[in-house]
GROMACS .gro file of C-alpha atoms in nm:
model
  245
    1UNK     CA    1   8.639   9.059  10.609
    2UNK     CA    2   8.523   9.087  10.954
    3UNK     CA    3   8.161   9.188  11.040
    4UNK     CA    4   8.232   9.403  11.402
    5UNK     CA    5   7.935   9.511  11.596
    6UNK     CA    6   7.998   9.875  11.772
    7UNK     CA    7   7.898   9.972  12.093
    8UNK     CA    8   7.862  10.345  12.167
    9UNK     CA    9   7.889  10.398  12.542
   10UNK     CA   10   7.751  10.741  12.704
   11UNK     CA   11   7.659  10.754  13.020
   12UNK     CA   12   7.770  10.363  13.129
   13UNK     CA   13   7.447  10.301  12.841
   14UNK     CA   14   7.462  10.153  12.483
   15UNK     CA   15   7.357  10.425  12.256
   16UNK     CA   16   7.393  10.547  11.903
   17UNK     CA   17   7.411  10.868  11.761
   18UNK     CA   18   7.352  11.001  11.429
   19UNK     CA   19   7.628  11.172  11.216
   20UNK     CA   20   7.819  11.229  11.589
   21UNK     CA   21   7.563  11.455  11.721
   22UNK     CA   22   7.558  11.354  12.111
   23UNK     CA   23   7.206  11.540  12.144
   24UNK     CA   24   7.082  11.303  11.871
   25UNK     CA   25   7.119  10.998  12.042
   26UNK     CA   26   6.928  10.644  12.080
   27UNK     CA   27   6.970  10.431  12.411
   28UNK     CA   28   6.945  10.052  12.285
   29UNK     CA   29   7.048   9.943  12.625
   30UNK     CA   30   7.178  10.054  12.999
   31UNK     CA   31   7.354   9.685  13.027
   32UNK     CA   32   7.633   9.718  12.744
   33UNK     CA   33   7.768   9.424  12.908
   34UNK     CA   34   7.494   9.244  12.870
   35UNK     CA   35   7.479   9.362  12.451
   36UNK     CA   36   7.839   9.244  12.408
   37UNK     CA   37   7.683   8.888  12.477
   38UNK     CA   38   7.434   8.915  12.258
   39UNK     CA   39   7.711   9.014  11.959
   40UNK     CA   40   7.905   8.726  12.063
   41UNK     CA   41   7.673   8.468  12.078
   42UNK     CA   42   7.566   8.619  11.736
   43UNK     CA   43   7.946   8.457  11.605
   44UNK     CA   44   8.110   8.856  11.628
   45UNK     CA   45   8.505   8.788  11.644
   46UNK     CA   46   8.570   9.130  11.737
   47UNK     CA   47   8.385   9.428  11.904
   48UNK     CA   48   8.445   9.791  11.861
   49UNK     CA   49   8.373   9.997  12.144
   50UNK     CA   50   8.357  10.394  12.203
   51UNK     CA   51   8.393  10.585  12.470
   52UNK     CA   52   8.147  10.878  12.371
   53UNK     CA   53   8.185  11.113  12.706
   54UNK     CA   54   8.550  11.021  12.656
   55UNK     CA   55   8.572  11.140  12.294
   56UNK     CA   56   8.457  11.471  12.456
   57UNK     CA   57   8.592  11.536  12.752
   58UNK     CA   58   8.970  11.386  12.620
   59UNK     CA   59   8.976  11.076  12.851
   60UNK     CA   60   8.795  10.777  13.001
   61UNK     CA   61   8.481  10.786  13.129
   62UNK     CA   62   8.328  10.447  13.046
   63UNK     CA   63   8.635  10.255  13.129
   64UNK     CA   64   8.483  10.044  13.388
   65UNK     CA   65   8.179   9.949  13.136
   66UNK     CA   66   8.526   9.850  12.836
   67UNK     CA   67   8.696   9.653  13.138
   68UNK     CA   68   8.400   9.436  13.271
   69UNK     CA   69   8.349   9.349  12.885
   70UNK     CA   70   8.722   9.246  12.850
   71UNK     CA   71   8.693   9.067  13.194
   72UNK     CA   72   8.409   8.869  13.032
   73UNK     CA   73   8.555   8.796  12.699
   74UNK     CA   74   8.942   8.738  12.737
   75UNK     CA   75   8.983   8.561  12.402
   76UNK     CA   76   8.763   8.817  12.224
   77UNK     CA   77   8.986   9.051  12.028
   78UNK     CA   78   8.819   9.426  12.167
   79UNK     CA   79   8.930   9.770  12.030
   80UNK     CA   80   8.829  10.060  12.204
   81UNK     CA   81   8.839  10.468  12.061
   82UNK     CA   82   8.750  10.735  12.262
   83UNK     CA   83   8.938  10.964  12.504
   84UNK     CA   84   9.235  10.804  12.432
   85UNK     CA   85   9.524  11.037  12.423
   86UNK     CA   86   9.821  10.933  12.689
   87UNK     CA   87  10.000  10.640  12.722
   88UNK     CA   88   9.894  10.597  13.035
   89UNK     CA   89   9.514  10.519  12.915
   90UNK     CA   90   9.652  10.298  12.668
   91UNK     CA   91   9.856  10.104  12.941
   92UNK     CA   92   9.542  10.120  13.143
   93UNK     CA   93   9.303   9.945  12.854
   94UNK     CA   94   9.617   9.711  12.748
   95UNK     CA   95   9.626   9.587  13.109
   96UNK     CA   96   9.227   9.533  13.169
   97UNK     CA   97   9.248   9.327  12.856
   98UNK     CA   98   9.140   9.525  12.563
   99UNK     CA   99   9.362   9.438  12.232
  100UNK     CA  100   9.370   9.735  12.033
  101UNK     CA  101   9.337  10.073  12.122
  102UNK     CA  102   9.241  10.376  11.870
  103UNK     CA  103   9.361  10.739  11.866
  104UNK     CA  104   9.192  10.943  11.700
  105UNK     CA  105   9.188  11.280  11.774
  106UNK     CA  106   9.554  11.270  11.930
  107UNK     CA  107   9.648  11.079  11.559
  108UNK     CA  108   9.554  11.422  11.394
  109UNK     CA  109   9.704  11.687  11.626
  110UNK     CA  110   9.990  11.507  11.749
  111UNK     CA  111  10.060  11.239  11.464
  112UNK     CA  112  10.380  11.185  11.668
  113UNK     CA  113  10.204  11.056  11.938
  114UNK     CA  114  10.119  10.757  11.715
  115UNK     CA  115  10.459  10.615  11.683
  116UNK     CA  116  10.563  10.669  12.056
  117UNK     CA  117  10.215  10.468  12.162
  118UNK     CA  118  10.341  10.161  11.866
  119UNK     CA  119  10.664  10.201  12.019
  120UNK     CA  120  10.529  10.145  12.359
  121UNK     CA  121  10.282   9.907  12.236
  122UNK     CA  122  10.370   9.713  11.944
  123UNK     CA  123  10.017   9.545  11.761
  124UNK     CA  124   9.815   9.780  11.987
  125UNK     CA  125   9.770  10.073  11.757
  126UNK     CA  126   9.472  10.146  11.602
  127UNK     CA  127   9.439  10.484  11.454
  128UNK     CA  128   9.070  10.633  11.417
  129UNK     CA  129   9.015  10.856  11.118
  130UNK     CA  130   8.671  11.065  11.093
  131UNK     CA  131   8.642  11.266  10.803
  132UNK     CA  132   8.389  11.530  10.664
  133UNK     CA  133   8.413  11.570  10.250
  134UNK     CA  134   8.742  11.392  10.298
  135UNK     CA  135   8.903  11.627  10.526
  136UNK     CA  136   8.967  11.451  10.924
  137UNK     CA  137   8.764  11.527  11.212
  138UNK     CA  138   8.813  11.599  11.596
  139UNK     CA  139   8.693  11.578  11.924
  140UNK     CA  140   8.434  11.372  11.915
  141UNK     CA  141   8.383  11.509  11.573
  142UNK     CA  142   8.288  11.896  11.669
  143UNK     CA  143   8.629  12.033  11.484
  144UNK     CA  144   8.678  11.948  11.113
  145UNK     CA  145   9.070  11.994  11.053
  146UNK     CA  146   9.223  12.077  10.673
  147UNK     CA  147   9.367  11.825  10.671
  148UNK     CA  148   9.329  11.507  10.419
  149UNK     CA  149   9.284  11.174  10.523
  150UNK     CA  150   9.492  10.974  10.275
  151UNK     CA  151   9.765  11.238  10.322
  152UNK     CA  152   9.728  11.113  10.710
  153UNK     CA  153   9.697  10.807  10.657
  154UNK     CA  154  10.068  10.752  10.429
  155UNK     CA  155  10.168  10.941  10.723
  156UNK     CA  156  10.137  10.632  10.976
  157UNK     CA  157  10.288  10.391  10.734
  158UNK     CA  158  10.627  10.368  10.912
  159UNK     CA  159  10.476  10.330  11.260
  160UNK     CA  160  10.367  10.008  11.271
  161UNK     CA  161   9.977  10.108  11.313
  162UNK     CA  162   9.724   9.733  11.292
  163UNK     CA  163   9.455   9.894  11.119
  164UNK     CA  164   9.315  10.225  11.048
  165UNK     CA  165   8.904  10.247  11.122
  166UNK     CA  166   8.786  10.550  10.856
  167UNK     CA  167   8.472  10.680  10.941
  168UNK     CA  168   8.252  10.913  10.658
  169UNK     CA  169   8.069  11.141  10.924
  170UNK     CA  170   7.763  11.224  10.712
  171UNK     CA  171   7.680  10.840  10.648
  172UNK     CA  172   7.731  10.733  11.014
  173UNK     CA  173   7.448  10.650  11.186
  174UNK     CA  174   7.236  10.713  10.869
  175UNK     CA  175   7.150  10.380  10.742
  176UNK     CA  176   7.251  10.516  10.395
  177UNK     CA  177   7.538  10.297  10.305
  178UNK     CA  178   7.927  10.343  10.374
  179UNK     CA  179   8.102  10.529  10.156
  180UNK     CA  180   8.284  10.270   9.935
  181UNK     CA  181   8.445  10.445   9.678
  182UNK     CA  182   8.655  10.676   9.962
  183UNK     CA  183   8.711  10.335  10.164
  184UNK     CA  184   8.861  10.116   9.863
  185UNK     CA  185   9.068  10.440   9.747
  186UNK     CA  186   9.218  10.501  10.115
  187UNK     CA  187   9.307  10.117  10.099
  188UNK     CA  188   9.449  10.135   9.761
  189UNK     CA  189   9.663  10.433   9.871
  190UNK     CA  190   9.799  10.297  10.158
  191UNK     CA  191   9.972   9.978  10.335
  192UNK     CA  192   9.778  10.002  10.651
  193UNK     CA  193   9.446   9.800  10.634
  194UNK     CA  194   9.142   9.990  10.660
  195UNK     CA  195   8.820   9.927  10.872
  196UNK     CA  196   8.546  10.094  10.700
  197UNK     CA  197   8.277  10.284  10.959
  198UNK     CA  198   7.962  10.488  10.900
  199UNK     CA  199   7.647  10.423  10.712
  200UNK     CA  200   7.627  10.050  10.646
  201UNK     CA  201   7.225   9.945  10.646
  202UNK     CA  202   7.224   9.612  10.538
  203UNK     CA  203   7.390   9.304  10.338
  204UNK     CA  204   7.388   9.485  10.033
  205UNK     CA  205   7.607   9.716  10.172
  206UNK     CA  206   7.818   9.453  10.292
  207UNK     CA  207   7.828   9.331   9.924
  208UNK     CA  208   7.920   9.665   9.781
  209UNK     CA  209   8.236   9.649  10.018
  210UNK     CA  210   8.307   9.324   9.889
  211UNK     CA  211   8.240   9.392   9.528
  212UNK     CA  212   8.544   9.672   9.524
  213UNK     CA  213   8.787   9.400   9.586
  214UNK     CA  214   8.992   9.574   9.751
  215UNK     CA  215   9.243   9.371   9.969
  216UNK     CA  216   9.327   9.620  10.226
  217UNK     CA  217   8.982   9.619  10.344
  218UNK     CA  218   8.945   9.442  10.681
  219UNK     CA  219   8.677   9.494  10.818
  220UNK     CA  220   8.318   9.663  10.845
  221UNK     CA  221   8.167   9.838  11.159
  222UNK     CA  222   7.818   9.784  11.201
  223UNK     CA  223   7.605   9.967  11.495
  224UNK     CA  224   7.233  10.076  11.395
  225UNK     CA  225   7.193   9.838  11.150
  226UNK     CA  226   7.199   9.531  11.330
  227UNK     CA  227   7.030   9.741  11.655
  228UNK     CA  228   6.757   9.816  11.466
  229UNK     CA  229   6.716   9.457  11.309
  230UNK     CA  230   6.841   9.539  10.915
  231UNK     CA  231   7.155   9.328  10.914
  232UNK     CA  232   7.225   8.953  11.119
  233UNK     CA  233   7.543   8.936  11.229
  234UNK     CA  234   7.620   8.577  11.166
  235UNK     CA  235   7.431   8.603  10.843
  236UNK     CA  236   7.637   8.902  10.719
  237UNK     CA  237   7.958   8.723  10.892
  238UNK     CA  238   7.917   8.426  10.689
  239UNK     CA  239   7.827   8.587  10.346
  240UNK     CA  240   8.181   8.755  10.432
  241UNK     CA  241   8.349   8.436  10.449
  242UNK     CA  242   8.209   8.231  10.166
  243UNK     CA  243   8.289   8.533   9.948
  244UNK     CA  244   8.663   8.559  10.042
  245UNK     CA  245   8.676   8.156   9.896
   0.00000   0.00000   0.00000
C-alpha cells in the first residue's frame, strides 16, 4: 500500500481544509513546490495534488503550481483532481507531465465522460469519489447527489479507470481516522482499486487499513496528519511494506 502525501492548492499556496469547507482553511506553505520536496525526500512514491479554486470554479487555476512540480519530478508518478472536466485539461496535465488525472465531479454528472477521457487516455483515469453518509458529492463538495457510491463505482468497471480515490467528507481533514469499514466494502464490491482519503491521524490508522485485508486497497492519502507532525512518511511507508511480506 502506498503512503501519498496530498497537497491542497488555493491560491498558488499549500493549504488544508477541514471536511471541504474553503473558509476553514490552514496555509502550511505559499511554496507548494518547495513541500513536494520535502514529501519526496521523505521516500513518497506518489503525490496527490488538488486544485481547490479549480474544484470550484470547474477548471484550472493552479495549473502552473501542478506543472512546475511535474517539471521537477519527471519520474514521480503525480495525480492531480480538481477542475478537471474536458479533455482538453486532461491533455493539458498529460502533456506537462502529470500521470493520472481524477474526475470527480464530471465522473458523477456525466459518468460518460469517464470512458471517452480512458478512451483518450488509456492508464490516465483516475476517478474521485466524495461521499456524505455514502451518497457522492460535488463541486468541490457543496452539492451532495442521491446517488450511491458503490452503485458508481460498478459503474466504471468497463472503462478501464487506474484507481478510484474515495473520500468520507465528514472524516477529512478531521484527524479522526478514515472510514475503513466503507473503504474495504467499496473494494470488496468492485474491480477497480480503491485509494482511501479523509481522516487518517496517524499509524494506527494506517494499521486499521491494513488489518481489513482487503486487496483492492492501494493506497492511503495523507494531508494534515503528516503537516501537523502525527504521521512520518517514510515511517508509515515502510510499516506499509514490511506488512504486505
Amino acid at each position: 500500500m502506498l503512503i501519498i502525501p496530498a497537497i491542497d492548492l488555493k491560491d498558488g499556496a499549500c493549504v488544508r481544509l477541514r471536511q471541504g469547507r474553503m473558509e476553514d482553511s490552514t496555509v502550511f506553505s505559499d511554496d507548494p513546490v518547495s513541500m513536494a520536496a520535502k514529501w519526496v525526500e521523505g521516500g513518497c512514491r506518489r503525490l496527490h495534488l488538488v486544485d481547490l479554486n479549480g474544484a470550484f470554479e470547474g477548471q484550472p487555476v493552479n495549473g502552473d503550481v501542478v506543472t512546475a512540480i511535474a517539471k521537477r519530478y519527471p519520474n514521480l508518478p503525480i495525480q492531480i483532481g480538481g477542475g478537471i472536466r474536458s479533455l482538453e485539461t486532461i491533455e493539458h496535465y498529460v502533456k506537462a507531465g502529470v500521470s493520472y488525472v481524477i474526475i470527480g465531479t464530471k465522473a458523477v454528472k456525466e459518468p460518460e465522460f469517464v470512458a471517452e477521457a480512458c478512451r483518450a487516455f488509456p492508464g490516465k483515469v483516475i476517478v474521485g469519489l466524495d461521499a456524505k453518509d455514502g451518497f457522492v458529492a460535488t463541486d468541490g463538495w457543496a452539492e451532495v447527489s442521491s446517488v450511491q457510491v458503490i452503485d458508481l463505482a460498478k459503474r466504471f468497471e468497463a472503462d478501464g479507470v487506474s484507481a478510484i480515490v474515495y473520500t468520507d467528507i465528514a472524516k477529512d481533514g478531521m484527524m479522526q481516522g478514515c472510514n475503513v469499514p466503507f473503504t474495504a466494502a467499496l473494494a470488496a464490491a468492485t474491480k477497480i482499486p480503491v485509494i482511501a482519503s479523509g481522516g487518517i491521524h496517524n499509524l494506527g490508522d494506517i494499521k486499521a487499513l491494513l488489518d481489513a485485508k482487503a486487496p483492492g486497497i492501494i493506497g492511503a492519502i495523507t494531508g494534515r496528519a503528516i503537516y501537523e507532525g502525527t504521521l512520518d512518511v517514510a515511517e508509515a511507508q515502510a510499516f506499509c511494506d514490511q506488512y504486505s511480506v
